[in-house]
GROMACS .gro file of N, CA, C and O in nm:
model
  304
    1MET      N    1   0.104  -0.034   0.031
    1MET     CA    2  -0.004   0.015   0.006
    1MET      C    3   0.046   0.092   0.075
    1MET      O    4   0.052   0.219  -0.059
    2ALA      N    5   0.172   0.131   0.027
    2ALA     CA    6   0.322   0.228   0.074
    2ALA      C    7   0.368   0.312  -0.097
    2ALA      O    8   0.310   0.399  -0.074
    3LYS      N    9   0.350   0.153  -0.195
    3LYS     CA   10   0.372   0.259  -0.342
    3LYS      C   11   0.235   0.320  -0.385
    3LYS      O   12   0.297   0.400  -0.451
    4THR      N   13   0.125   0.302  -0.306
    4THR     CA   14  -0.011   0.357  -0.396
    4THR      C   15   0.061   0.508  -0.337
    4THR      O   16  -0.011   0.567  -0.357
    5LYS      N   17   0.034   0.531  -0.192
    5LYS     CA   18   0.072   0.631  -0.124
    5LYS      C   19   0.145   0.734  -0.215
    5LYS      O   20   0.194   0.856  -0.232
    6ASP      N   21   0.254   0.637  -0.227
    6ASP     CA   22   0.387   0.743  -0.254
    6ASP      C   23   0.308   0.835  -0.388
    6ASP      O   24   0.374   0.873  -0.448
    7LEU      N   25   0.237   0.745  -0.528
    7LEU     CA   26   0.268   0.761  -0.644
    7LEU      C   27   0.195   0.877  -0.605
    7LEU      O   28   0.143   0.940  -0.712
    8LEU      N   29   0.057   0.896  -0.541
    8LEU     CA   30  -0.049   0.953  -0.518
    8LEU      C   31  -0.015   1.121  -0.496
    8LEU      O   32  -0.060   1.231  -0.586
    9LYS      N   33   0.053   1.065  -0.338
    9LYS     CA   34   0.212   1.188  -0.323
    9LYS      C   35   0.261   1.289  -0.464
    9LYS      O   36   0.288   1.363  -0.486
   10LYS      N   37   0.328   1.192  -0.565
   10LYS     CA   38   0.399   1.233  -0.653
   10LYS      C   39   0.356   1.283  -0.714
   10LYS      O   40   0.334   1.386  -0.771
   11LEU      N   41   0.132   1.213  -0.782
   11LEU     CA   42   0.054   1.241  -0.916
   11LEU      C   43   0.046   1.426  -0.824
   11LEU      O   44   0.000   1.504  -0.905
   12ASN      N   45   0.073   1.439  -0.716
   12ASN     CA   46  -0.038   1.608  -0.644
   12ASN      C   47   0.070   1.697  -0.665
   12ASN      O   48   0.065   1.795  -0.654
   13LYS      N   49   0.217   1.620  -0.607
   13LYS     CA   50   0.338   1.693  -0.628
   13LYS      C   51   0.354   1.794  -0.760
   13LYS      O   52   0.346   1.894  -0.780
   14LYS      N   53   0.298   1.634  -0.900
   14LYS     CA   54   0.377   1.750  -1.014
   14LYS      C   55   0.269   1.827  -1.050
   14LYS      O   56   0.302   1.885  -1.152
   15SER      N   57   0.084   1.769  -0.972
   15SER     CA   58  -0.031   1.881  -1.035
   15SER      C   59  -0.088   1.925  -0.982
   15SER      O   60  -0.132   2.061  -1.077
   16LYS      N   61   0.025   1.931  -0.886
   16LYS     CA   62   0.047   2.083  -0.809
   16LYS      C   63  -0.179   2.103  -0.708
   16LYS      O   64  -0.254   2.144  -0.770
   17LYS      N   65  -0.227   1.949  -0.742
   17LYS     CA   66  -0.364   1.919  -0.728
   17LYS      C   67  -0.392   1.873  -0.539
   17LYS      O   68  -0.258   1.812  -0.532
   18LYS      N   69  -0.464   1.811  -0.479
   18LYS     CA   70  -0.465   1.742  -0.336
   18LYS      C   71  -0.625   1.592  -0.415
   18LYS      O   72  -0.730   1.646  -0.381
   19LEU      N   73  -0.561   1.582  -0.495
   19LEU     CA   74  -0.613   1.479  -0.573
   19LEU      C   75  -0.691   1.337  -0.429
   19LEU      O   76  -0.512   1.321  -0.412
   20SER      N   77  -0.744   1.295  -0.375
   20SER     CA   78  -0.709   1.237  -0.298
   20SER      C   79  -0.747   1.021  -0.360
   20SER      O   80  -0.757   1.011  -0.493
   21MET      N   81  -0.718   0.947  -0.310
   21MET     CA   82  -0.747   0.820  -0.322
   21MET      C   83  -0.922   0.806  -0.418
   21MET      O   84  -0.910   0.681  -0.569
   22SER      N   85  -0.995   0.772  -0.380
   22SER     CA   86  -1.074   0.829  -0.390
   22SER      C   87  -1.114   0.849  -0.589
   22SER      O   88  -1.247   0.864  -0.632
   23ASP      N   89  -1.089   0.987  -0.608
   23ASP     CA   90  -1.085   1.058  -0.714
   23ASP      C   91  -0.985   1.018  -0.828
   23ASP      O   92  -1.064   0.971  -0.950
   24VAL      N   93  -0.889   0.956  -0.810
   24VAL     CA   94  -0.819   0.831  -0.896
   24VAL      C   95  -0.900   0.744  -0.951
   24VAL      O   96  -0.934   0.718  -1.023
   25LYS      N   97  -1.019   0.649  -0.826
   25LYS     CA   98  -1.028   0.516  -0.844
   25LYS      C   99  -1.183   0.590  -0.911
   25LYS      O  100  -1.256   0.498  -1.005
   26SER      N  101  -1.175   0.669  -0.936
   26SER     CA  102  -1.380   0.767  -1.000
   26SER      C  103  -1.291   0.781  -1.174
   26SER      O  104  -1.421   0.749  -1.232
   27LEU      N  105  -1.246   0.798  -1.194
   27LEU     CA  106  -1.130   0.753  -1.346
   27LEU      C  107  -1.147   0.682  -1.366
   27LEU      O  108  -1.194   0.660  -1.458
   28VAL      N  109  -1.118   0.612  -1.330
   28VAL     CA  110  -1.102   0.400  -1.365
   28VAL      C  111  -1.229   0.378  -1.327
   28VAL      O  112  -1.190   0.231  -1.357
   29LYS      N  113  -1.268   0.363  -1.247
   29LYS     CA  114  -1.433   0.345  -1.284
   29LYS      C  115  -1.448   0.293  -1.382
   29LYS      O  116  -1.512   0.367  -1.543
   30GLY      N  117  -1.561   0.144  -1.419
   30GLY     CA  118  -1.570   0.039  -1.499
   30GLY      C  119  -1.491  -0.019  -1.624
   30GLY      O  120  -1.501  -0.073  -1.664
   31TYR      N  121  -1.349   0.033  -1.575
   31TYR     CA  122  -1.205  -0.087  -1.605
   31TYR      C  123  -1.205  -0.155  -1.564
   31TYR      O  124  -1.220  -0.118  -1.441
   32LYS      N  125  -1.172  -0.297  -1.622
   32LYS     CA  126  -1.156  -0.410  -1.531
   32LYS      C  127  -0.988  -0.466  -1.546
   32LYS      O  128  -0.964  -0.379  -1.609
   33LYS      N  129  -0.929  -0.533  -1.473
   33LYS     CA  130  -0.870  -0.534  -1.450
   33LYS      C  131  -0.764  -0.575  -1.596
   33LYS      O  132  -0.638  -0.553  -1.693
   34LYS      N  133  -0.833  -0.659  -1.700
   34LYS     CA  134  -0.820  -0.731  -1.830
   34LYS      C  135  -0.768  -0.585  -1.915
   34LYS      O  136  -0.766  -0.635  -2.018
   35ASP      N  137  -0.887  -0.502  -1.905
   35ASP     CA  138  -0.859  -0.337  -1.979
   35ASP      C  139  -0.687  -0.287  -1.952
   35ASP      O  140  -0.657  -0.275  -1.992
   36PHE      N  141  -0.685  -0.346  -1.834
   36PHE     CA  142  -0.519  -0.306  -1.790
   36PHE      C  143  -0.409  -0.320  -1.932
   36PHE      O  144  -0.292  -0.356  -1.949
   37LYS      N  145  -0.478  -0.499  -1.994
   37LYS     CA  146  -0.318  -0.585  -2.082
   37LYS      C  147  -0.439  -0.486  -2.189
   37LYS      O  148  -0.284  -0.534  -2.338
   38ASP      N  149  -0.542  -0.479  -2.212
   38ASP     CA  150  -0.474  -0.399  -2.389
   38ASP      C  151  -0.463  -0.275  -2.367
   38ASP      O  152  -0.462  -0.150  -2.314
   39ASP      N  153  -0.360  -0.267  -2.483
   39ASP     CA  154  -0.336  -0.143  -2.474
   39ASP      C  155  -0.334   0.002  -2.503
   39ASP      O  156  -0.315   0.150  -2.477
   40LYS      N  157  -0.476   0.006  -2.632
   40LYS     CA  158  -0.566   0.067  -2.673
   40LYS      C  159  -0.625   0.151  -2.553
   40LYS      O  160  -0.680   0.258  -2.523
   41LYS      N  161  -0.660   0.067  -2.461
   41LYS     CA  162  -0.788   0.078  -2.296
   41LYS      C  163  -0.638   0.186  -2.206
   41LYS      O  164  -0.713   0.276  -2.164
   42LEU      N  165  -0.575   0.170  -2.219
   42LEU     CA  166  -0.451   0.187  -2.125
   42LEU      C  167  -0.395   0.297  -2.164
   42LEU      O  168  -0.418   0.394  -2.074
   43LYS      N  169  -0.389   0.286  -2.262
   43LYS     CA  170  -0.337   0.452  -2.307
   43LYS      C  171  -0.465   0.562  -2.279
   43LYS      O  172  -0.442   0.665  -2.200
   44LYS      N  173  -0.596   0.512  -2.313
   44LYS     CA  174  -0.693   0.601  -2.339
   44LYS      C  175  -0.729   0.631  -2.161
   44LYS      O  176  -0.784   0.723  -2.105
   45LEU      N  177  -0.691   0.541  -2.069
   45LEU     CA  178  -0.717   0.596  -1.952
   45LEU      C  179  -0.592   0.653  -1.860
   45LEU      O  180  -0.626   0.753  -1.812
   46ILE      N  181  -0.460   0.609  -1.887
   46ILE     CA  182  -0.372   0.714  -1.883
   46ILE      C  183  -0.391   0.861  -1.935
   46ILE      O  184  -0.379   1.005  -1.865
   47LYS      N  185  -0.390   0.917  -2.088
   47LYS     CA  186  -0.440   1.016  -2.102
   47LYS      C  187  -0.578   1.105  -2.000
   47LYS      O  188  -0.548   1.236  -2.009
   48LYS      N  189  -0.698   1.027  -1.951
   48LYS     CA  190  -0.823   1.040  -1.932
   48LYS      C  191  -0.754   1.118  -1.752
   48LYS      O  192  -0.751   1.222  -1.721
   49VAL      N  193  -0.681   1.022  -1.640
   49VAL     CA  194  -0.658   1.048  -1.570
   49VAL      C  195  -0.551   1.199  -1.609
   49VAL      O  196  -0.478   1.280  -1.543
   50SER      N  197  -0.398   1.146  -1.688
   50SER     CA  198  -0.333   1.261  -1.721
   50SER      C  199  -0.383   1.429  -1.763
   50SER      O  200  -0.343   1.562  -1.613
   51LYS      N  201  -0.526   1.418  -1.788
   51LYS     CA  202  -0.608   1.558  -1.870
   51LYS      C  203  -0.664   1.641  -1.715
   51LYS      O  204  -0.665   1.702  -1.673
   52ALA      N  205  -0.690   1.494  -1.591
   52ALA     CA  206  -0.829   1.545  -1.484
   52ALA      C  207  -0.707   1.597  -1.405
   52ALA      O  208  -0.706   1.713  -1.336
   53VAL      N  209  -0.581   1.567  -1.401
   53VAL     CA  210  -0.469   1.618  -1.304
   53VAL      C  211  -0.392   1.740  -1.374
   53VAL      O  212  -0.236   1.870  -1.315
   54GLY      N  213  -0.419   1.774  -1.510
   54GLY     CA  214  -0.339   1.852  -1.567
   54GLY      C  215  -0.246   1.901  -1.641
   54GLY      O  216  -0.131   1.974  -1.643
   55ILE      N  217  -0.243   1.752  -1.677
   55ILE     CA  218  -0.027   1.715  -1.731
   55ILE      C  219  -0.073   1.668  -1.845
   55ILE      O  220  -0.122   1.629  -1.881
   56LYS      N  221   0.009   1.727  -1.976
   56LYS     CA  222   0.007   1.734  -2.082
   56LYS      C  223   0.112   1.617  -2.077
   56LYS      O  224   0.203   1.595  -2.090
   57LEU      N  225   0.132   1.465  -2.130
   57LEU     CA  226   0.186   1.386  -2.178
   57LEU      C  227   0.193   1.320  -2.351
   57LEU      O  228   0.072   1.358  -2.453
   58SER      N  229   0.385   1.302  -2.424
   58SER     CA  230   0.437   1.264  -2.467
   58SER      C  231   0.410   1.125  -2.553
   58SER      O  232   0.338   1.059  -2.406
   59ASP      N  233   0.317   1.157  -2.610
   59ASP     CA  234   0.329   0.967  -2.661
   59ASP      C  235   0.482   0.907  -2.599
   59ASP      O  236   0.451   0.750  -2.572
   60LYS      N  237   0.585   0.915  -2.613
   60LYS     CA  238   0.697   0.863  -2.493
   60LYS      C  239   0.644   0.832  -2.353
   60LYS      O  240   0.648   0.737  -2.243
   61GLN      N  241   0.618   0.969  -2.354
   61GLN     CA  242   0.622   0.937  -2.178
   61GLN      C  243   0.450   0.885  -2.160
   61GLN      O  244   0.440   0.780  -2.052
   62ILE      N  245   0.402   0.866  -2.210
   62ILE     CA  246   0.210   0.766  -2.189
   62ILE      C  247   0.302   0.623  -2.207
   62ILE      O  248   0.291   0.525  -2.163
   63SER      N  249   0.419   0.614  -2.309
   63SER     CA  250   0.489   0.463  -2.351
   63SER      C  251   0.508   0.433  -2.243
   63SER      O  252   0.518   0.303  -2.127
   64LYS      N  253   0.626   0.489  -2.171
   64LYS     CA  254   0.682   0.481  -1.999
   64LYS      C  255   0.569   0.505  -1.873
   64LYS      O  256   0.597   0.369  -1.808
   65VAL      N  257   0.422   0.548  -1.874
   65VAL     CA  258   0.366   0.488  -1.763
   65VAL      C  259   0.255   0.369  -1.809
   65VAL      O  260   0.290   0.297  -1.727
   66ARG      N  261   0.261   0.367  -1.947
   66ARG     CA  262   0.235   0.196  -1.931
   66ARG      C  263   0.255   0.157  -1.910
   66ARG      O  264   0.272   0.034  -1.844
   67LYS      N  265   0.455   0.111  -1.898
   67LYS     CA  266   0.570   0.005  -1.887
   67LYS      C  267   0.567   0.025  -1.769
   67LYS      O  268   0.528  -0.104  -1.743
   68GLN      N  269   0.466   0.114  -1.677
   68GLN     CA  270   0.543   0.098  -1.543
   68GLN      C  271   0.392   0.033  -1.475
   68GLN      O  272   0.421  -0.054  -1.353
   69VAL      N  273   0.257   0.097  -1.508
   69VAL     CA  274   0.182   0.023  -1.486
   69VAL      C  275   0.175  -0.170  -1.534
   69VAL      O  276   0.149  -0.167  -1.374
   70LYS      N  277   0.243  -0.194  -1.576
   70LYS     CA  278   0.256  -0.355  -1.663
   70LYS      C  279   0.319  -0.386  -1.514
   70LYS      O  280   0.266  -0.525  -1.491
   71GLU      N  281   0.412  -0.313  -1.533
   71GLU     CA  282   0.522  -0.315  -1.396
   71GLU      C  283   0.478  -0.326  -1.212
   71GLU      O  284   0.520  -0.409  -1.223
   72ARG      N  285   0.409  -0.293  -1.207
   72ARG     CA  286   0.361  -0.284  -1.046
   72ARG      C  287   0.230  -0.296  -1.054
   72ARG      O  288   0.248  -0.389  -0.951
   73LEU      N  289   0.181  -0.362  -1.165
   73LEU     CA  290   0.041  -0.474  -1.158
   73LEU      C  291   0.140  -0.568  -1.212
   73LEU      O  292   0.053  -0.681  -1.312
   74PRO      N  293   0.089  -0.679  -1.089
   74PRO     CA  294   0.187  -0.861  -1.115
   74PRO      C  295   0.015  -0.873  -1.219
   74PRO      O  296  -0.094  -0.926  -1.179
   75GLY      N  297   0.091  -0.944  -1.318
   75GLY     CA  298  -0.043  -1.052  -1.399
   75GLY      C  299  -0.088  -0.956  -1.488
   75GLY      O  300  -0.159  -1.024  -1.516
   76LEU      N  301  -0.020  -0.837  -1.551
   76LEU     CA  302  -0.093  -0.901  -1.612
   76LEU      C  303   0.033  -0.768  -1.771
   76LEU      O  304   0.185  -0.832  -1.708
   0.00000   0.00000   0.00000
């Protein structure tokens, strides 16, 4: 759980916003674990989250985030 809190802290620091875990969960509402395996759906979700926090990501950054998501979520 510490990793999740660290990630949320990092997100809030970069976005200069105060998002809660509930806010993040509301963004991923409707997504299932299998959706994280689908690169197109994962990319769409990453864009959705980045837009919500006000951070513009390049395609290279999105690829990096996608890779990090797959590394941090076992079974993907």
